[in-house]
Amino acid sequence: MFTVLRNELIAPRLHRILVLAPRIATARQAGQFVMVRASEGEERIPLTIGDADSAQGTITLFVQAIGAGTQKIVSLQPGSSLQDVAGPLGMPTEIETWGRVVCVGGGVGTAVLYPMAKALAAAGNSVTTIIGGRTKSLIILADELAEFCQAVRITTDDGSAGTKGFVTSELKSLIEAPDSRPSTVFAVGPVPMMRAVTELTRSYAIPTVVSLNPIMIDGTGMCGGCRVQIGGEAKFACVDGPEFDGHLVDFEGLAKRLRMYEKHEEACRLSGN
Ligand code: NAD
Ligand code: FES
């Protein structure tokens, strides 16, 4: 059992949960995730390890309440426990010193991007982060990212905070300015966003890493649920990823697989199971 130490709502339906998990806190690296189950019989949910403190033995998870399983997790109060937290799983982010790096986070994807940006900055890269959301209340972790990023740029679709527009407009302006063109881009967010980012960076030949979130069942490479096509080859996001060369990802196939369980999830939500 893994004790929940803190549970706070940081944006509509998005919780930051601090969990006591000393072994994972020590072993984890940026980019890795855990499979979490609130209680016996519940669905296992893959969650990026948002942060870790090995001295305190804690990990931070960002959980968006979207389905039955995530709803159970976010309802846990401090002092209660999660049945299973298995990990760390997945390949860590490949951290190099590229120099100027731009990290792009779309909506909830910013929570997945956060540990990557932190590790990139710790390795000596100059990190500029662009975070986008539909509206101001959906912009997350701006202050936390500002602690180690060179700059944090905000975009909102409705113009309620930062620059009005998509993250891609801001990225394009950084790429086109002579003193801010990145040598590498990292992008995490909804599939259309990651696809748009990779289309943009491809035209400037800027290497781009994306973190994919296909449906995962076991998280250990056994079930095939998280299969994605990368450069025409089948890969499992849970063991080969979740990060991949964005210019090689079949985003169309990924979007199709993500839609497979929509009806089932909706039925569970309506029935409360
Ligand atoms: P959203 O749809 O509100 O989009 C967030 C921002 O992404 C927008 O404000 C915009 O700046 C950018 N964006 C969206 N579509 C774009 C496009 N076509 N072109 C350019 N930029 C675009 O995001 P949300 O509702 O927070 O995200 C939900 C989705 O994100 C879910 O589908 C979820 O599965 C996915 N997600 C992915 C990851 C991951 O690891 N890749 C992590 C968490 C969530
Ligand atoms: Fe089963 Fe990846 S989740 S193979």
PDB file of C-alpha atoms and ligand atoms in Angstrom:
ATOM      1  CA  MET A   1       0.000   0.000   0.000  1.00  0.00           C
ATOM      2  CA  PHE A   2       1.196   3.529  -0.816  1.00  0.00           C
ATOM      3  CA  THR A   3       0.102   6.382   1.414  1.00  0.00           C
ATOM      4  CA  VAL A   4      -1.327   9.551  -0.123  1.00  0.00           C
ATOM      5  CA  LEU A   5       0.299  12.480   1.693  1.00  0.00           C
ATOM      6  CA  ARG A   6      -1.295  15.380  -0.181  1.00  0.00           C
ATOM      7  CA  ASN A   7      -3.996  15.819  -2.799  1.00  0.00           C
ATOM      8  CA  GLU A   8      -4.650  19.243  -4.322  1.00  0.00           C
ATOM      9  CA  LEU A   9      -6.741  20.430  -7.238  1.00  0.00           C
ATOM     10  CA  ILE A  10      -4.488  22.555  -9.476  1.00  0.00           C
ATOM     11  CA  ALA A  11      -6.839  23.057 -12.458  1.00  0.00           C
ATOM     12  CA  PRO A  12     -10.356  21.871 -13.314  1.00  0.00           C
ATOM     13  CA  ARG A  13     -10.342  18.050 -12.817  1.00  0.00           C
ATOM     14  CA  LEU A  14      -6.533  17.956 -12.491  1.00  0.00           C
ATOM     15  CA  HIS A  15      -5.001  16.867  -9.178  1.00  0.00           C
ATOM     16  CA  ARG A  16      -1.431  16.940  -7.913  1.00  0.00           C
ATOM     17  CA  ILE A  17      -0.998  13.977  -5.569  1.00  0.00           C
ATOM     18  CA  LEU A  18       2.006  13.376  -3.320  1.00  0.00           C
ATOM     19  CA  VAL A  19       2.560   9.688  -2.580  1.00  0.00           C
ATOM     20  CA  LEU A  20       4.965   7.920  -0.237  1.00  0.00           C
ATOM     21  CA  ALA A  21       6.914   5.511  -2.460  1.00  0.00           C
ATOM     22  CA  PRO A  22      10.577   5.532  -1.325  1.00  0.00           C
ATOM     23  CA  ARG A  23      11.934   2.871  -3.671  1.00  0.00           C
ATOM     24  CA  ILE A  24      10.392   4.496  -6.751  1.00  0.00           C
ATOM     25  CA  ALA A  25      11.471   7.976  -5.607  1.00  0.00           C
ATOM     26  CA  THR A  26      15.094   6.779  -5.530  1.00  0.00           C
ATOM     27  CA  ALA A  27      15.069   4.699  -8.722  1.00  0.00           C
ATOM     28  CA  ARG A  28      13.018   6.874 -11.100  1.00  0.00           C
ATOM     29  CA  GLN A  29      14.430   8.986 -13.886  1.00  0.00           C
ATOM     30  CA  ALA A  30      12.740  11.753 -15.873  1.00  0.00           C
ATOM     31  CA  GLY A  31      10.270  10.464 -18.460  1.00  0.00           C
ATOM     32  CA  GLN A  32       9.330   7.300 -16.569  1.00  0.00           C
ATOM     33  CA  PHE A  33       5.875   6.370 -15.328  1.00  0.00           C
ATOM     34  CA  VAL A  34       4.088   4.138 -12.849  1.00  0.00           C
ATOM     35  CA  MET A  35       0.997   1.922 -13.157  1.00  0.00           C
ATOM     36  CA  VAL A  36      -1.399   2.902 -10.404  1.00  0.00           C
ATOM     37  CA  ARG A  37      -4.449   1.124  -9.023  1.00  0.00           C
ATOM     38  CA  ALA A  38      -6.592   2.793  -6.375  1.00  0.00           C
ATOM     39  CA  SER A  39      -7.930  -0.479  -4.947  1.00  0.00           C
ATOM     40  CA  GLU A  40      -8.414  -4.193  -5.676  1.00  0.00           C
ATOM     41  CA  GLY A  41     -10.449  -4.755  -8.831  1.00  0.00           C
ATOM     42  CA  GLU A  42      -9.877  -1.245 -10.199  1.00  0.00           C
ATOM     43  CA  GLU A  43      -8.364  -0.507 -13.578  1.00  0.00           C
ATOM     44  CA  ARG A  44      -4.600   0.177 -13.715  1.00  0.00           C
ATOM     45  CA  ILE A  45      -3.775   3.713 -14.832  1.00  0.00           C
ATOM     46  CA  PRO A  46      -0.402   4.752 -16.322  1.00  0.00           C
ATOM     47  CA  LEU A  47       0.778   8.007 -14.730  1.00  0.00           C
ATOM     48  CA  THR A  48       3.977   9.904 -15.415  1.00  0.00           C
ATOM     49  CA  ILE A  49       6.154  10.429 -12.339  1.00  0.00           C
ATOM     50  CA  GLY A  50       5.853  14.220 -12.274  1.00  0.00           C
ATOM     51  CA  ASP A  51       8.572  14.712  -9.679  1.00  0.00           C
ATOM     52  CA  ALA A  52      10.352  12.834  -6.917  1.00  0.00           C
ATOM     53  CA  ASP A  53      12.126  13.587  -3.667  1.00  0.00           C
ATOM     54  CA  SER A  54      14.407  10.714  -2.744  1.00  0.00           C
ATOM     55  CA  ALA A  55      15.226  12.197   0.682  1.00  0.00           C
ATOM     56  CA  GLN A  56      11.528  12.341   1.627  1.00  0.00           C
ATOM     57  CA  GLY A  57      10.744   9.129  -0.270  1.00  0.00           C
ATOM     58  CA  THR A  58       7.915  10.794  -2.195  1.00  0.00           C
ATOM     59  CA  ILE A  59       6.732  10.968  -5.774  1.00  0.00           C
ATOM     60  CA  THR A  60       4.344  13.463  -7.352  1.00  0.00           C
ATOM     61  CA  LEU A  61       1.601  12.322  -9.697  1.00  0.00           C
ATOM     62  CA  PHE A  62      -0.628  14.544 -11.812  1.00  0.00           C
ATOM     63  CA  VAL A  63      -3.998  12.907 -12.319  1.00  0.00           C
ATOM     64  CA  GLN A  64      -6.789  14.179 -14.554  1.00  0.00           C
ATOM     65  CA  ALA A  65     -10.168  12.790 -13.543  1.00  0.00           C
ATOM     66  CA  ILE A  66     -11.464  11.627 -16.904  1.00  0.00           C
ATOM     67  CA  GLY A  67     -12.697   8.085 -16.361  1.00  0.00           C
ATOM     68  CA  ALA A  68     -13.813   5.722 -13.643  1.00  0.00           C
ATOM     69  CA  GLY A  69     -10.267   4.663 -12.606  1.00  0.00           C
ATOM     70  CA  THR A  70      -8.830   8.175 -12.423  1.00  0.00           C
ATOM     71  CA  GLN A  71     -11.925   9.387 -10.557  1.00  0.00           C
ATOM     72  CA  LYS A  72     -11.242   6.811  -7.815  1.00  0.00           C
ATOM     73  CA  ILE A  73      -7.607   7.936  -7.545  1.00  0.00           C
ATOM     74  CA  VAL A  74      -8.369  11.658  -7.247  1.00  0.00           C
ATOM     75  CA  SER A  75     -11.002  10.983  -4.592  1.00  0.00           C
ATOM     76  CA  LEU A  76      -8.368   9.603  -2.181  1.00  0.00           C
ATOM     77  CA  GLN A  77      -7.754  11.894   0.771  1.00  0.00           C
ATOM     78  CA  PRO A  78      -4.413  12.351   2.588  1.00  0.00           C
ATOM     79  CA  GLY A  79      -3.845   9.423   4.924  1.00  0.00           C
ATOM     80  CA  SER A  80      -5.570   6.927   2.663  1.00  0.00           C
ATOM     81  CA  SER A  81      -3.677   4.551   0.380  1.00  0.00           C
ATOM     82  CA  LEU A  82      -3.296   3.446  -3.192  1.00  0.00           C
ATOM     83  CA  GLN A  83      -3.352  -0.326  -3.570  1.00  0.00           C
ATOM     84  CA  ASP A  84      -0.577  -0.527  -6.206  1.00  0.00           C
ATOM     85  CA  VAL A  85       2.057   1.815  -7.556  1.00  0.00           C
ATOM     86  CA  ALA A  86       4.250  -0.266  -9.869  1.00  0.00           C
ATOM     87  CA  GLY A  87       7.383   1.159 -11.428  1.00  0.00           C
ATOM     88  CA  PRO A  88       9.370   3.017 -12.455  1.00  0.00           C
ATOM     89  CA  LEU A  89       8.424   1.857 -15.963  1.00  0.00           C
ATOM     90  CA  GLY A  90       9.379   2.950 -19.470  1.00  0.00           C
ATOM     91  CA  MET A  91      12.576   4.364 -20.871  1.00  0.00           C
ATOM     92  CA  PRO A  92      13.942   7.517 -19.253  1.00  0.00           C
ATOM     93  CA  THR A  93      14.218  10.721 -21.290  1.00  0.00           C
ATOM     94  CA  GLU A  94      17.470  10.760 -23.268  1.00  0.00           C
ATOM     95  CA  ILE A  95      19.155  13.764 -21.743  1.00  0.00           C
ATOM     96  CA  GLU A  96      22.017  15.409 -23.598  1.00  0.00           C
ATOM     97  CA  THR A  97      23.454  18.878 -23.542  1.00  0.00           C
ATOM     98  CA  TRP A  98      22.016  20.296 -26.746  1.00  0.00           C
ATOM     99  CA  GLY A  99      22.314  23.946 -25.756  1.00  0.00           C
ATOM    100  CA  ARG A 100      19.061  25.667 -26.589  1.00  0.00           C
ATOM    101  CA  VAL A 101      16.001  23.492 -26.113  1.00  0.00           C
ATOM    102  CA  VAL A 102      12.322  24.354 -26.406  1.00  0.00           C
ATOM    103  CA  CYS A 103       9.784  22.304 -24.445  1.00  0.00           C
ATOM    104  CA  VAL A 104       6.165  22.557 -25.579  1.00  0.00           C
ATOM    105  CA  GLY A 105       3.310  21.486 -23.306  1.00  0.00           C
ATOM    106  CA  GLY A 106      -0.326  21.364 -24.385  1.00  0.00           C
ATOM    107  CA  GLY A 107      -2.956  21.337 -21.640  1.00  0.00           C
ATOM    108  CA  VAL A 108      -2.528  18.409 -19.262  1.00  0.00           C
ATOM    109  CA  GLY A 109       0.508  17.290 -21.266  1.00  0.00           C
ATOM    110  CA  THR A 110       2.439  20.032 -19.437  1.00  0.00           C
ATOM    111  CA  ALA A 111       2.462  17.775 -16.356  1.00  0.00           C
ATOM    112  CA  VAL A 112       4.249  15.081 -18.370  1.00  0.00           C
ATOM    113  CA  LEU A 113       6.612  17.652 -19.829  1.00  0.00           C
ATOM    114  CA  TYR A 114       7.564  19.100 -16.423  1.00  0.00           C
ATOM    115  CA  PRO A 115      10.051  16.380 -15.306  1.00  0.00           C
ATOM    116  CA  MET A 116      11.608  16.317 -18.795  1.00  0.00           C
ATOM    117  CA  ALA A 117      12.146  20.098 -18.769  1.00  0.00           C
ATOM    118  CA  LYS A 118      13.549  19.933 -15.236  1.00  0.00           C
ATOM    119  CA  ALA A 119      16.070  17.213 -16.179  1.00  0.00           C
ATOM    120  CA  LEU A 120      17.063  19.065 -19.372  1.00  0.00           C
ATOM    121  CA  ALA A 121      17.738  22.238 -17.381  1.00  0.00           C
ATOM    122  CA  ALA A 122      19.669  20.294 -14.715  1.00  0.00           C
ATOM    123  CA  ALA A 123      21.898  18.905 -17.490  1.00  0.00           C
ATOM    124  CA  GLY A 124      22.893  22.436 -18.475  1.00  0.00           C
ATOM    125  CA  ASN A 125      20.523  23.121 -21.362  1.00  0.00           C
ATOM    126  CA  SER A 126      18.961  26.516 -21.779  1.00  0.00           C
ATOM    127  CA  VAL A 127      15.271  25.608 -21.670  1.00  0.00           C
ATOM    128  CA  THR A 128      12.448  27.767 -22.941  1.00  0.00           C
ATOM    129  CA  THR A 129       9.013  26.327 -22.274  1.00  0.00           C
ATOM    130  CA  ILE A 130       5.820  27.119 -24.120  1.00  0.00           C
ATOM    131  CA  ILE A 131       2.631  26.081 -22.358  1.00  0.00           C
ATOM    132  CA  GLY A 132      -0.764  26.275 -23.956  1.00  0.00           C
ATOM    133  CA  GLY A 133      -4.309  25.802 -22.790  1.00  0.00           C
ATOM    134  CA  ARG A 134      -7.787  26.515 -24.046  1.00  0.00           C
ATOM    135  CA  THR A 135      -8.226  29.144 -21.325  1.00  0.00           C
ATOM    136  CA  LYS A 136      -6.374  30.654 -18.345  1.00  0.00           C
ATOM    137  CA  SER A 137      -7.609  28.125 -15.752  1.00  0.00           C
ATOM    138  CA  LEU A 138      -6.126  25.296 -17.832  1.00  0.00           C
ATOM    139  CA  ILE A 139      -2.603  26.727 -17.790  1.00  0.00           C
ATOM    140  CA  ILE A 140      -0.653  24.656 -15.300  1.00  0.00           C
ATOM    141  CA  LEU A 141       2.805  24.655 -13.665  1.00  0.00           C
ATOM    142  CA  ALA A 142       3.890  28.033 -15.064  1.00  0.00           C
ATOM    143  CA  ASP A 143       5.476  29.134 -11.748  1.00  0.00           C
ATOM    144  CA  GLU A 144       7.105  25.756 -11.142  1.00  0.00           C
ATOM    145  CA  LEU A 145       8.638  25.721 -14.647  1.00  0.00           C
ATOM    146  CA  ALA A 146       9.839  29.315 -14.248  1.00  0.00           C
ATOM    147  CA  GLU A 147      12.093  28.147 -11.377  1.00  0.00           C
ATOM    148  CA  PHE A 148      14.512  26.486 -13.808  1.00  0.00           C
ATOM    149  CA  CYS A 149      13.525  27.617 -17.325  1.00  0.00           C
ATOM    150  CA  GLN A 150      15.160  30.505 -19.137  1.00  0.00           C
ATOM    151  CA  ALA A 151      11.672  31.662 -20.139  1.00  0.00           C
ATOM    152  CA  VAL A 152       8.108  30.426 -19.915  1.00  0.00           C
ATOM    153  CA  ARG A 153       5.743  31.525 -22.668  1.00  0.00           C
ATOM    154  CA  ILE A 154       2.016  31.078 -22.298  1.00  0.00           C
ATOM    155  CA  THR A 155      -0.631  30.774 -24.997  1.00  0.00           C
ATOM    156  CA  THR A 156      -4.383  30.421 -24.646  1.00  0.00           C
ATOM    157  CA  ASP A 157      -6.866  29.660 -27.394  1.00  0.00           C
ATOM    158  CA  ASP A 158      -9.191  32.424 -26.105  1.00  0.00           C
ATOM    159  CA  GLY A 159      -6.518  34.992 -25.205  1.00  0.00           C
ATOM    160  CA  SER A 160      -7.405  34.995 -21.470  1.00  0.00           C
ATOM    161  CA  ALA A 161      -3.690  34.609 -20.548  1.00  0.00           C
ATOM    162  CA  GLY A 162      -0.454  35.073 -22.471  1.00  0.00           C
ATOM    163  CA  THR A 163      -0.587  35.235 -26.259  1.00  0.00           C
ATOM    164  CA  LYS A 164      -3.829  34.350 -28.011  1.00  0.00           C
ATOM    165  CA  GLY A 165      -3.408  31.287 -30.212  1.00  0.00           C
ATOM    166  CA  PHE A 166      -1.874  27.821 -30.243  1.00  0.00           C
ATOM    167  CA  VAL A 167       1.509  26.777 -28.898  1.00  0.00           C
ATOM    168  CA  THR A 168       2.675  26.249 -32.479  1.00  0.00           C
ATOM    169  CA  SER A 169       2.482  30.000 -33.292  1.00  0.00           C
ATOM    170  CA  GLU A 170       4.752  30.746 -30.359  1.00  0.00           C
ATOM    171  CA  LEU A 171       7.125  27.941 -31.368  1.00  0.00           C
ATOM    172  CA  LYS A 172       7.279  29.258 -34.927  1.00  0.00           C
ATOM    173  CA  SER A 173       8.237  32.718 -33.702  1.00  0.00           C
ATOM    174  CA  LEU A 174      11.010  31.259 -31.508  1.00  0.00           C
ATOM    175  CA  ILE A 175      12.336  29.184 -34.400  1.00  0.00           C
ATOM    176  CA  GLU A 176      12.336  32.129 -36.772  1.00  0.00           C
ATOM    177  CA  ALA A 177      14.070  34.571 -34.433  1.00  0.00           C
ATOM    178  CA  PRO A 178      17.837  34.256 -35.044  1.00  0.00           C
ATOM    179  CA  ASP A 179      18.780  34.236 -31.341  1.00  0.00           C
ATOM    180  CA  SER A 180      16.176  31.743 -30.088  1.00  0.00           C
ATOM    181  CA  ARG A 181      16.117  28.917 -32.646  1.00  0.00           C
ATOM    182  CA  PRO A 182      16.280  25.651 -30.658  1.00  0.00           C
ATOM    183  CA  SER A 183      18.535  22.737 -31.514  1.00  0.00           C
ATOM    184  CA  THR A 184      15.956  20.272 -30.138  1.00  0.00           C
ATOM    185  CA  VAL A 185      12.254  20.439 -29.331  1.00  0.00           C
ATOM    186  CA  PHE A 186      10.293  18.323 -26.825  1.00  0.00           C
ATOM    187  CA  ALA A 187       6.506  18.260 -27.096  1.00  0.00           C
ATOM    188  CA  VAL A 188       3.817  16.667 -24.949  1.00  0.00           C
ATOM    189  CA  GLY A 189       0.084  17.162 -25.253  1.00  0.00           C
ATOM    190  CA  PRO A 190      -2.933  16.123 -27.275  1.00  0.00           C
ATOM    191  CA  VAL A 191      -2.210  14.198 -30.483  1.00  0.00           C
ATOM    192  CA  PRO A 192      -3.223  17.045 -32.870  1.00  0.00           C
ATOM    193  CA  MET A 193      -0.828  19.353 -31.018  1.00  0.00           C
ATOM    194  CA  MET A 194       2.135  16.967 -31.145  1.00  0.00           C
ATOM    195  CA  ARG A 195       1.411  16.311 -34.792  1.00  0.00           C
ATOM    196  CA  ALA A 196       1.291  20.061 -35.549  1.00  0.00           C
ATOM    197  CA  VAL A 197       4.555  20.629 -33.641  1.00  0.00           C
ATOM    198  CA  THR A 198       6.337  17.868 -35.551  1.00  0.00           C
ATOM    199  CA  GLU A 199       5.038  19.134 -38.903  1.00  0.00           C
ATOM    200  CA  LEU A 200       6.433  22.554 -38.059  1.00  0.00           C
ATOM    201  CA  THR A 201       9.832  21.373 -36.833  1.00  0.00           C
ATOM    202  CA  ARG A 202      10.213  18.955 -39.751  1.00  0.00           C
ATOM    203  CA  SER A 203      10.178  21.892 -42.134  1.00  0.00           C
ATOM    204  CA  TYR A 204      13.110  23.421 -40.207  1.00  0.00           C
ATOM    205  CA  ALA A 205      14.879  20.052 -39.696  1.00  0.00           C
ATOM    206  CA  ILE A 206      14.818  20.446 -35.900  1.00  0.00           C
ATOM    207  CA  PRO A 207      14.919  17.091 -34.054  1.00  0.00           C
ATOM    208  CA  THR A 208      11.762  16.665 -31.986  1.00  0.00           C
ATOM    209  CA  VAL A 209      10.913  14.265 -29.188  1.00  0.00           C
ATOM    210  CA  VAL A 210       7.291  13.548 -28.280  1.00  0.00           C
ATOM    211  CA  SER A 211       5.830  11.582 -25.365  1.00  0.00           C
ATOM    212  CA  LEU A 212       2.996   9.299 -26.463  1.00  0.00           C
ATOM    213  CA  ASN A 213       0.028   8.209 -24.368  1.00  0.00           C
ATOM    214  CA  PRO A 214      -1.613   5.250 -26.095  1.00  0.00           C
ATOM    215  CA  ILE A 215      -3.940   3.015 -24.101  1.00  0.00           C
ATOM    216  CA  MET A 216      -1.904   0.895 -21.684  1.00  0.00           C
ATOM    217  CA  ILE A 217      -3.102  -2.223 -19.918  1.00  0.00           C
ATOM    218  CA  ASP A 218      -0.194  -3.982 -18.209  1.00  0.00           C
ATOM    219  CA  GLY A 219       2.595  -1.460 -18.798  1.00  0.00           C
ATOM    220  CA  THR A 220       5.181  -4.209 -19.188  1.00  0.00           C
ATOM    221  CA  GLY A 221       5.237  -5.058 -22.920  1.00  0.00           C
ATOM    222  CA  MET A 222       3.012  -8.162 -22.600  1.00  0.00           C
ATOM    223  CA  CYS A 223      -0.453  -7.129 -23.810  1.00  0.00           C
ATOM    224  CA  GLY A 224       0.300  -5.119 -26.964  1.00  0.00           C
ATOM    225  CA  GLY A 225      -2.296  -2.491 -25.987  1.00  0.00           C
ATOM    226  CA  CYS A 226       0.114   0.410 -26.343  1.00  0.00           C
ATOM    227  CA  ARG A 227       1.376  -0.515 -29.831  1.00  0.00           C
ATOM    228  CA  VAL A 228       2.395   2.491 -31.928  1.00  0.00           C
ATOM    229  CA  GLN A 229       3.975   2.723 -35.369  1.00  0.00           C
ATOM    230  CA  ILE A 230       7.341   4.486 -35.379  1.00  0.00           C
ATOM    231  CA  GLY A 231       9.041   4.818 -38.743  1.00  0.00           C
ATOM    232  CA  GLY A 232       6.907   1.913 -40.046  1.00  0.00           C
ATOM    233  CA  GLU A 233       7.903  -0.386 -37.154  1.00  0.00           C
ATOM    234  CA  ALA A 234       5.624  -1.523 -34.347  1.00  0.00           C
ATOM    235  CA  LYS A 235       6.826  -0.356 -30.925  1.00  0.00           C
ATOM    236  CA  PHE A 236       5.329  -0.636 -27.473  1.00  0.00           C
ATOM    237  CA  ALA A 237       5.134   2.737 -25.767  1.00  0.00           C
ATOM    238  CA  CYS A 238       5.400   1.178 -22.294  1.00  0.00           C
ATOM    239  CA  VAL A 239       8.778  -0.462 -22.842  1.00  0.00           C
ATOM    240  CA  ASP A 240      10.252   1.194 -25.971  1.00  0.00           C
ATOM    241  CA  GLY A 241       8.913   4.666 -25.061  1.00  0.00           C
ATOM    242  CA  PRO A 242       6.887   6.593 -24.093  1.00  0.00           C
ATOM    243  CA  GLU A 243       9.200   9.090 -25.824  1.00  0.00           C
ATOM    244  CA  PHE A 244       9.919   8.761 -29.541  1.00  0.00           C
ATOM    245  CA  ASP A 245      11.310  10.700 -32.468  1.00  0.00           C
ATOM    246  CA  GLY A 246       8.268  12.800 -33.344  1.00  0.00           C
ATOM    247  CA  HIS A 247       9.143  12.887 -37.039  1.00  0.00           C
ATOM    248  CA  LEU A 248       8.684   9.098 -37.241  1.00  0.00           C
ATOM    249  CA  VAL A 249       5.373   8.754 -35.363  1.00  0.00           C
ATOM    250  CA  ASP A 250       2.192   7.592 -37.121  1.00  0.00           C
ATOM    251  CA  PHE A 251      -0.126  10.100 -35.400  1.00  0.00           C
ATOM    252  CA  GLU A 252      -3.130   9.024 -37.502  1.00  0.00           C
ATOM    253  CA  GLY A 253      -2.860   5.432 -36.217  1.00  0.00           C
ATOM    254  CA  LEU A 254      -2.330   6.633 -32.639  1.00  0.00           C
ATOM    255  CA  ALA A 255      -5.451   8.840 -32.787  1.00  0.00           C
ATOM    256  CA  LYS A 256      -7.501   5.903 -34.113  1.00  0.00           C
ATOM    257  CA  ARG A 257      -6.379   3.551 -31.326  1.00  0.00           C
ATOM    258  CA  LEU A 258      -7.064   6.201 -28.669  1.00  0.00           C
ATOM    259  CA  ARG A 259     -10.683   6.411 -29.867  1.00  0.00           C
ATOM    260  CA  MET A 260     -11.226   2.629 -29.543  1.00  0.00           C
ATOM    261  CA  TYR A 261     -12.462   2.644 -25.926  1.00  0.00           C
ATOM    262  CA  GLU A 262     -14.297   5.984 -25.948  1.00  0.00           C
ATOM    263  CA  LYS A 263     -17.769   4.404 -25.847  1.00  0.00           C
ATOM    264  CA  HIS A 264     -16.827   1.970 -23.075  1.00  0.00           C
ATOM    265  CA  GLU A 265     -15.291   4.784 -20.959  1.00  0.00           C
ATOM    266  CA  GLU A 266     -18.417   6.904 -21.440  1.00  0.00           C
ATOM    267  CA  ALA A 267     -20.646   3.976 -20.415  1.00  0.00           C
ATOM    268  CA  CYS A 268     -18.527   3.458 -17.253  1.00  0.00           C
ATOM    269  CA  ARG A 269     -18.702   7.158 -16.470  1.00  0.00           C
ATOM    270  CA  LEU A 270     -22.493   7.249 -16.832  1.00  0.00           C
ATOM    271  CA  SER A 271     -22.994   4.098 -14.756  1.00  0.00           C
ATOM    272  CA  GLY A 272     -20.498   5.257 -12.116  1.00  0.00           C
ATOM    273  CA  ASN A 273     -18.361   2.093 -12.450  1.00  0.00           C
TER     274      ASN A 273
HETATM  275  P1  NAD B   1      -6.324  20.824 -25.326  1.00  0.00           P
HETATM  276  O1  NAD B   1      -7.071  20.077 -26.367  1.00  0.00           O
HETATM  277  O2  NAD B   1      -7.042  21.806 -24.488  1.00  0.00           O
HETATM  278  O3  NAD B   1      -5.058  21.525 -26.017  1.00  0.00           O
HETATM  279  C1  NAD B   1      -4.062  22.174 -25.247  1.00  0.00           C
HETATM  280  C2  NAD B   1      -3.268  23.086 -26.115  1.00  0.00           C
HETATM  281  O4  NAD B   1      -2.609  22.318 -27.131  1.00  0.00           O
HETATM  282  C3  NAD B   1      -4.074  24.132 -26.866  1.00  0.00           C
HETATM  283  O5  NAD B   1      -4.352  25.223 -26.056  1.00  0.00           O
HETATM  284  C4  NAD B   1      -3.154  24.455 -28.022  1.00  0.00           C
HETATM  285  O6  NAD B   1      -2.167  25.395 -27.665  1.00  0.00           O
HETATM  286  C5  NAD B   1      -2.482  23.117 -28.292  1.00  0.00           C
HETATM  287  N1  NAD B   1      -3.158  22.457 -29.420  1.00  0.00           N
HETATM  288  C6  NAD B   1      -4.262  21.684 -29.399  1.00  0.00           C
HETATM  289  N2  NAD B   1      -4.577  21.294 -30.637  1.00  0.00           N
HETATM  290  C7  NAD B   1      -3.669  21.832 -31.468  1.00  0.00           C
HETATM  291  C8  NAD B   1      -3.443  21.816 -32.877  1.00  0.00           C
HETATM  292  N3  NAD B   1      -4.254  21.140 -33.700  1.00  0.00           N
HETATM  293  N4  NAD B   1      -2.399  22.509 -33.373  1.00  0.00           N
HETATM  294  C9  NAD B   1      -1.559  23.190 -32.546  1.00  0.00           C
HETATM  295  N5  NAD B   1      -1.693  23.242 -31.210  1.00  0.00           N
HETATM  296  C10 NAD B   1      -2.754  22.594 -30.686  1.00  0.00           C
HETATM  297  O7  NAD B   1      -5.573  19.831 -24.359  1.00  0.00           O
HETATM  298  P2  NAD B   1      -6.146  19.002 -23.148  1.00  0.00           P
HETATM  299  O8  NAD B   1      -7.633  18.932 -23.179  1.00  0.00           O
HETATM  300  O9  NAD B   1      -5.495  19.383 -21.885  1.00  0.00           O
HETATM  301  O10 NAD B   1      -5.528  17.609 -23.577  1.00  0.00           O
HETATM  302  C11 NAD B   1      -6.224  16.496 -23.528  1.00  0.00           C
HETATM  303  C12 NAD B   1      -5.543  15.479 -24.431  1.00  0.00           C
HETATM  304  O11 NAD B   1      -4.145  15.404 -24.162  1.00  0.00           O
HETATM  305  C13 NAD B   1      -6.123  14.128 -24.203  1.00  0.00           C
HETATM  306  O12 NAD B   1      -6.413  13.590 -25.467  1.00  0.00           O
HETATM  307  C14 NAD B   1      -5.005  13.384 -23.537  1.00  0.00           C
HETATM  308  O13 NAD B   1      -5.035  12.033 -23.892  1.00  0.00           O
HETATM  309  C15 NAD B   1      -3.771  14.079 -24.067  1.00  0.00           C
HETATM  310  N6  NAD B   1      -2.614  13.947 -23.166  1.00  0.00           N
HETATM  311  C16 NAD B   1      -1.454  13.507 -23.698  1.00  0.00           C
HETATM  312  C17 NAD B   1      -0.357  13.280 -22.882  1.00  0.00           C
HETATM  313  C18 NAD B   1       0.893  12.709 -23.458  1.00  0.00           C
HETATM  314  O14 NAD B   1       1.648  12.104 -22.731  1.00  0.00           O
HETATM  315  N7  NAD B   1       1.144  12.903 -24.731  1.00  0.00           N
HETATM  316  C19 NAD B   1      -0.435  13.548 -21.523  1.00  0.00           C
HETATM  317  C20 NAD B   1      -1.612  14.037 -21.005  1.00  0.00           C
HETATM  318  C21 NAD B   1      -2.713  14.231 -21.836  1.00  0.00           C
HETATM  319 FE1  FES B   2       0.781  -3.730 -22.584  1.00  0.00          FE
HETATM  320 FE2  FES B   2       2.407  -1.795 -23.365  1.00  0.00          FE
HETATM  321  S1  FES B   2       0.726  -1.642 -22.036  1.00  0.00           S
HETATM  322  S2  FES B   2       2.348  -3.839 -24.047  1.00  0.00           S
END
